Coordinates of C-alpha atoms in Angstrom, one line a residue:
X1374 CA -86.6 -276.6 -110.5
X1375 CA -88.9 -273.8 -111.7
X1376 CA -90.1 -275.6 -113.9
X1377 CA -90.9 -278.2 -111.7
X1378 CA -92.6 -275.9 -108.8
X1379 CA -94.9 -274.3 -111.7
X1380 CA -96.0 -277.6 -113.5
X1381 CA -97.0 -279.1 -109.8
X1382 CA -98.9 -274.9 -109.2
X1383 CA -100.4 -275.4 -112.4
X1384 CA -101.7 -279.0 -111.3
X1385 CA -103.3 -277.6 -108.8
X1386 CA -105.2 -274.6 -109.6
X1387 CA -106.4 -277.3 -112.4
X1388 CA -107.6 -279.5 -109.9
X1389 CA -105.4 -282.5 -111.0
X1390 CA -104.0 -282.6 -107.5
X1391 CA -106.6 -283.9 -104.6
X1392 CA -105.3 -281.9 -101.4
X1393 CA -106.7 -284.9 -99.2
X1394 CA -104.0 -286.9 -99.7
X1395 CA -102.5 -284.6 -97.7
X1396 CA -104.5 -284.8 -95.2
X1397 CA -103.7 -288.8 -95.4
X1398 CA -100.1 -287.9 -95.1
X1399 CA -100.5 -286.0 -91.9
X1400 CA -102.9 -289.0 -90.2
X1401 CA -100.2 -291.7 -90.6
X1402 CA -97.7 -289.0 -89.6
X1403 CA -99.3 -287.6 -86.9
X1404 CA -101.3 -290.2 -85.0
X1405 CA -98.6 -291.9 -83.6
X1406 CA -97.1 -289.1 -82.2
X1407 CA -100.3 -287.8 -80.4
X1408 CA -100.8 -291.1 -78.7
X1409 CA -96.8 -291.1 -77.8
X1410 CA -97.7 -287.2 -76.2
X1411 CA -100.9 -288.2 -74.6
X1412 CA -98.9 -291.1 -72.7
X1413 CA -96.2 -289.4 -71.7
X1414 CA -99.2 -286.9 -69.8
X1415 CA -100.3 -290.3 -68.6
X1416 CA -97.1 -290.9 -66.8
X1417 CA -95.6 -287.5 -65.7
X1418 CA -99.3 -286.7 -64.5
X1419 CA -99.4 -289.8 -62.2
X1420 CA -98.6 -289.2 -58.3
X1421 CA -95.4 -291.2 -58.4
X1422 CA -92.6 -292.2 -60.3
X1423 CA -92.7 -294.6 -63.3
X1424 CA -89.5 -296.5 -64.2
X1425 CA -89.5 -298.8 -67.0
X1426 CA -86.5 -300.9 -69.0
X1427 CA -85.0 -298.5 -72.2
X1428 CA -85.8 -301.2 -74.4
X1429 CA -89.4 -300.6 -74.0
X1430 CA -88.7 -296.4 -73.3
X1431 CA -86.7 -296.6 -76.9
X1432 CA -89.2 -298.8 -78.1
X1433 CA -92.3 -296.8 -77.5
X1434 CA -90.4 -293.5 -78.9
X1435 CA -89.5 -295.7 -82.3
X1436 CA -93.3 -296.1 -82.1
X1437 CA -94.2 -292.5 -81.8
X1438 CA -91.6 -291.3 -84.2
X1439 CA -92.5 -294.5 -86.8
X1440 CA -95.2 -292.5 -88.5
X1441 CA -93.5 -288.9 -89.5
X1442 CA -90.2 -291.5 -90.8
X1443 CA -92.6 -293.2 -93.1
X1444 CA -94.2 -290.4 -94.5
X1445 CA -90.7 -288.0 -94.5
X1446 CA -88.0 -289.8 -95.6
X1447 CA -89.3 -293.5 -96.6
X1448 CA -92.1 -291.3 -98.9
X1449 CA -90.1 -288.8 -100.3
X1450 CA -87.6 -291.9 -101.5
X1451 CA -90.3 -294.3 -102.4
X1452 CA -90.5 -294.9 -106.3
X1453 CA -93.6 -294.8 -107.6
X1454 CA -93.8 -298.1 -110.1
X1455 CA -92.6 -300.1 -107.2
X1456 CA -95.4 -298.5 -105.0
X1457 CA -97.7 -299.1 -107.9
X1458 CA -96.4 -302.9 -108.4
X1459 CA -96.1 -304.0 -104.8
X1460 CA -99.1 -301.5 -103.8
X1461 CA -99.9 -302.5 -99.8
X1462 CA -96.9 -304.8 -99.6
X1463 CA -94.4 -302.2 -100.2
X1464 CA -95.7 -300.6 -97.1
X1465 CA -95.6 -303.8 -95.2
X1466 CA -92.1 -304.5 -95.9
X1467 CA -91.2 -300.8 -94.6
X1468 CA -92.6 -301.7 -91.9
X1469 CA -90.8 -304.6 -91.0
X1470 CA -87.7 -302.7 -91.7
X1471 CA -87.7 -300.3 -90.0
X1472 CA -89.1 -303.0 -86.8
X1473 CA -85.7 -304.9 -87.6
X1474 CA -83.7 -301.9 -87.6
X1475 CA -85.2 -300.5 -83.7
X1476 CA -84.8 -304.3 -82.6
X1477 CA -81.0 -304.2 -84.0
X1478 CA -80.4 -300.7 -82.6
X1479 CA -82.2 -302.3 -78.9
X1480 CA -79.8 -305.4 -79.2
X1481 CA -76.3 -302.8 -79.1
X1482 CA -77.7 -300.8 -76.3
X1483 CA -76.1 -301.0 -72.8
X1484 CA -78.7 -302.2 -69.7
X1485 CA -80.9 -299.2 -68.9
X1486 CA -83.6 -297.7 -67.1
X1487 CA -85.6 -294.8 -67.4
X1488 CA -87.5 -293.0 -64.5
X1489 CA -90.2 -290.6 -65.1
X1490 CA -91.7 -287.7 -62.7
X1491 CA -88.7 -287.6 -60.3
X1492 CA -86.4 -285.1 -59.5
X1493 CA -82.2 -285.7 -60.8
X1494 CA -81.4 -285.0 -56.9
X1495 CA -83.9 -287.0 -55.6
X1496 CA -83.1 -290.4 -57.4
X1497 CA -79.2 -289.7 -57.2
X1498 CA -79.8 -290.0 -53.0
X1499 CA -82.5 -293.1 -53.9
X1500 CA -79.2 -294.8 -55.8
X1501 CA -76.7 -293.9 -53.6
X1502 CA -78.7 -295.2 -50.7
X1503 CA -79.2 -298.7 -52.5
X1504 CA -75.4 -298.8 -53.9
X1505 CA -73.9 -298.7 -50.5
X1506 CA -75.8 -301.0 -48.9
X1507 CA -74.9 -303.7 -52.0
X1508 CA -71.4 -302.1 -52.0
X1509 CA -69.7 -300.3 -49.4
X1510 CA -66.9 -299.1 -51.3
X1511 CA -69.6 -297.4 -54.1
X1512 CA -69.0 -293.9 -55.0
X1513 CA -69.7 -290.7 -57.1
X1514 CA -67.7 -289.2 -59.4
X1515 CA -69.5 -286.3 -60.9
X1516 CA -72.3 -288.3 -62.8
X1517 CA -70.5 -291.9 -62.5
X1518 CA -71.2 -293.8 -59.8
X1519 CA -68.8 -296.7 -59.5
X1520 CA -69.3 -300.1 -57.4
X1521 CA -65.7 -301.9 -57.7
X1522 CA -67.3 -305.0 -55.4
X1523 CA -70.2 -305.6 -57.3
X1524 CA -68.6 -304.5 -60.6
X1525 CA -70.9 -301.8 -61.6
X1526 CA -70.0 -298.7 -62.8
X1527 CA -73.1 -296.7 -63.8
X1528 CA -73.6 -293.1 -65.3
X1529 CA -76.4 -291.1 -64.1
X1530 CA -77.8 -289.0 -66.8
X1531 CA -80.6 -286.1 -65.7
X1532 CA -83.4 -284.3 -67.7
X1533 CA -84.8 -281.5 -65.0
X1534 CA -86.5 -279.5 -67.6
X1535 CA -88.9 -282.9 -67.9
X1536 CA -88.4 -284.5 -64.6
X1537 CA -86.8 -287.6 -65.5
X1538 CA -83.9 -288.8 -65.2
X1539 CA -82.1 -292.4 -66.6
X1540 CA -79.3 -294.3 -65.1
X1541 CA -77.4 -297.1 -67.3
X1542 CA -74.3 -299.0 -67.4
X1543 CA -71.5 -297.6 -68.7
X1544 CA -69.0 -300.4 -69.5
X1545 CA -68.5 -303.5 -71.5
X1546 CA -67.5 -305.9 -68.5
X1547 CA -70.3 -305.4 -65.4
X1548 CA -71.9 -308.1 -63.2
X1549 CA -75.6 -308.4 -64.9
X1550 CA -77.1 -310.1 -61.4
X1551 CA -75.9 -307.1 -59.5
X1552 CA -77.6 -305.0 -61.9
X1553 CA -80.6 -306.7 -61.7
X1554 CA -80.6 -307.1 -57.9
X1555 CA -80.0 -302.3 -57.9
X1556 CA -83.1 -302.5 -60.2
X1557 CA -84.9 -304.9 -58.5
X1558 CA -84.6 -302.4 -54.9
X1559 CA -84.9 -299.4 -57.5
X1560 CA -88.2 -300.6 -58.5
X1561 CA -89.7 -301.3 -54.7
X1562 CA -88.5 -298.1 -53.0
X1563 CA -89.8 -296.0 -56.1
X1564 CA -93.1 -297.5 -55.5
X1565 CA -93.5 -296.5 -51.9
X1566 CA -92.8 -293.2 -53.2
X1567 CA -95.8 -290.1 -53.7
X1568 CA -93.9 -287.2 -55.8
X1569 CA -96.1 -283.6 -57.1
X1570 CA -97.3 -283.9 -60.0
X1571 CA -95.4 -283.3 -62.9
X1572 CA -96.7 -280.2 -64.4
X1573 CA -95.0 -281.0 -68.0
X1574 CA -97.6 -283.7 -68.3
X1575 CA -100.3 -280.9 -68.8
X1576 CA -98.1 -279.8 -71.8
X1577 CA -97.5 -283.1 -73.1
X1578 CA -101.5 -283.8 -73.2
X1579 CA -102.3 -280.4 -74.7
X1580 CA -99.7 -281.2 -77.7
X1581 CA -101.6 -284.2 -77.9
X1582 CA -104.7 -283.2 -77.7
X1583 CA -104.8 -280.2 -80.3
X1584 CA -102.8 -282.6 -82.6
X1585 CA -105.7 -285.2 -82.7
X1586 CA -108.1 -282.5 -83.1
X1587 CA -106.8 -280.9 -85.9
X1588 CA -106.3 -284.2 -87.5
X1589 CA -110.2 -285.3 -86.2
X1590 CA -111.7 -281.9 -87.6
X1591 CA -109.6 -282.4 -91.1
X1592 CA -111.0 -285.7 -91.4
X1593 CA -114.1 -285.1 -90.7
X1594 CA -114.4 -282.4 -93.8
X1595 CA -113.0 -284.6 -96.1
X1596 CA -115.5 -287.7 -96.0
X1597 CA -115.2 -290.1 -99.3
X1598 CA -112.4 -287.9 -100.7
X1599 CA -109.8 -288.9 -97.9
X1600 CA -110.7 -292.6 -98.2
X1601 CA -109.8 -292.2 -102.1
X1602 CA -106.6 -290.5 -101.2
X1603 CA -105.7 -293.6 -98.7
X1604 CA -106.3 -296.1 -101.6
X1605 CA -103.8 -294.1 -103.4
X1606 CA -101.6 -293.5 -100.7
X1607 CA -101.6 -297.7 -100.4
X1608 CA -101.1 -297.9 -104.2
X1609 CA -104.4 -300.3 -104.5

């Protein structure tokens, strides 16, 4: 191993290794998670709540995340004669890889939603108000929330330090119309709702924000060199 760590120092004080590609790393790395921040400042930013499906919440976090996995783990295993043989289409078959394996990993998951900018408390009394009125005999235990007549039984799971909260089924046998028809009244009275603004979303945008700009200001100093270092990085 010391060997190895002084062969790759003595590389670089000789100039044999071109620190841009670096810099190509942490664009393909970092990009996608910047534009995963700055929408999550988007939503938690907006004057009411935001509830969407958690295929498309798990989906857009696969996104955000897709980057640093292809330059962490995927790179670090990547052999360099197949990279060199396959050049671009090595990269396009990761791709569709790892797609397959967050569409596979979306297909096992249990009915879900996800609701942003709210408070745990507040959306516990939304549910409960909409559960009893489907199902008279609905009720609580701790974070369960069980409906024996429209054979639901749901788990309530809270995130106060972000303001969200996401509520999903937590059986293998449930009645997928009577989920449909809570979401369905989920999504209407959420809409009539006006909430404070959520003051993580000014966090979420300045993570964002000083990401892009580092990565912005980087690329601007490297001009034709970081172009050079994304050929190689393709393996054209």
């Amino acid at each position: 191993m010391d060997a190895a760590c002084a062969l790759i120092y003595d590389a670089a004080m000789n100039g044999d290794v071109n620190l841009s590609f670096d810099t190509a790393h942490l664009v393909v790395a970092l990009v996608p998670l910047a534009i995963y921040f700055l929408l999550l400042a988007v939503i938690n930013l907006m004057p009411r709540p935001l509830m969407i499906s958690g295929t498309r919440d798990l989906a857009a976090l696969a996104v955000g995340i897709s980057g640093l996995v292809m330059m962490g783990p995927v790179q670090l295993f990547t052999p360099p004669p197949m990279l060199a043989q396959m050049g671009p289409y090595y990269w396009l078959l990761l791709v569709l890889l790892y797609g397959s394996a967050v569409s596979l990993w979306i297909l096992f998951l249990r009915p879900r939603v996800v609701v942003y900018n709210i408070a745990p408390e507040q959306f516990r009394g939304i549910v409960s108000t909409i559960a009893v009125r489907q199902d008279p005999s609905a009720r609580w235990a701790g974070n369960a929330l069980e409906m024996p007549q429209a054979r639901l039984l749901l788990k309530l799971e809270p995130f106060p330090a972000f303001r969200n909260v996401s509520l999903a089924i937590d059986s293998d046998q449930f009645d997928f119309s009577a989920w449909q028809r809570l979401v369905g009244e989920l999504s209407v009275a959420l809409a009539e709702m006006r909430v404070p603004r959520n003051p993580r979303g000014v966090t979420f945008g300045m993570i964002g924000t000083i990401i892009m700009g580092v990565l912005i200001h980087r690329c601007s100093q490297q001009g034709q060199a970081l172009t050079e270092s994304f050929i190689r990085l393709l393996g054209l």
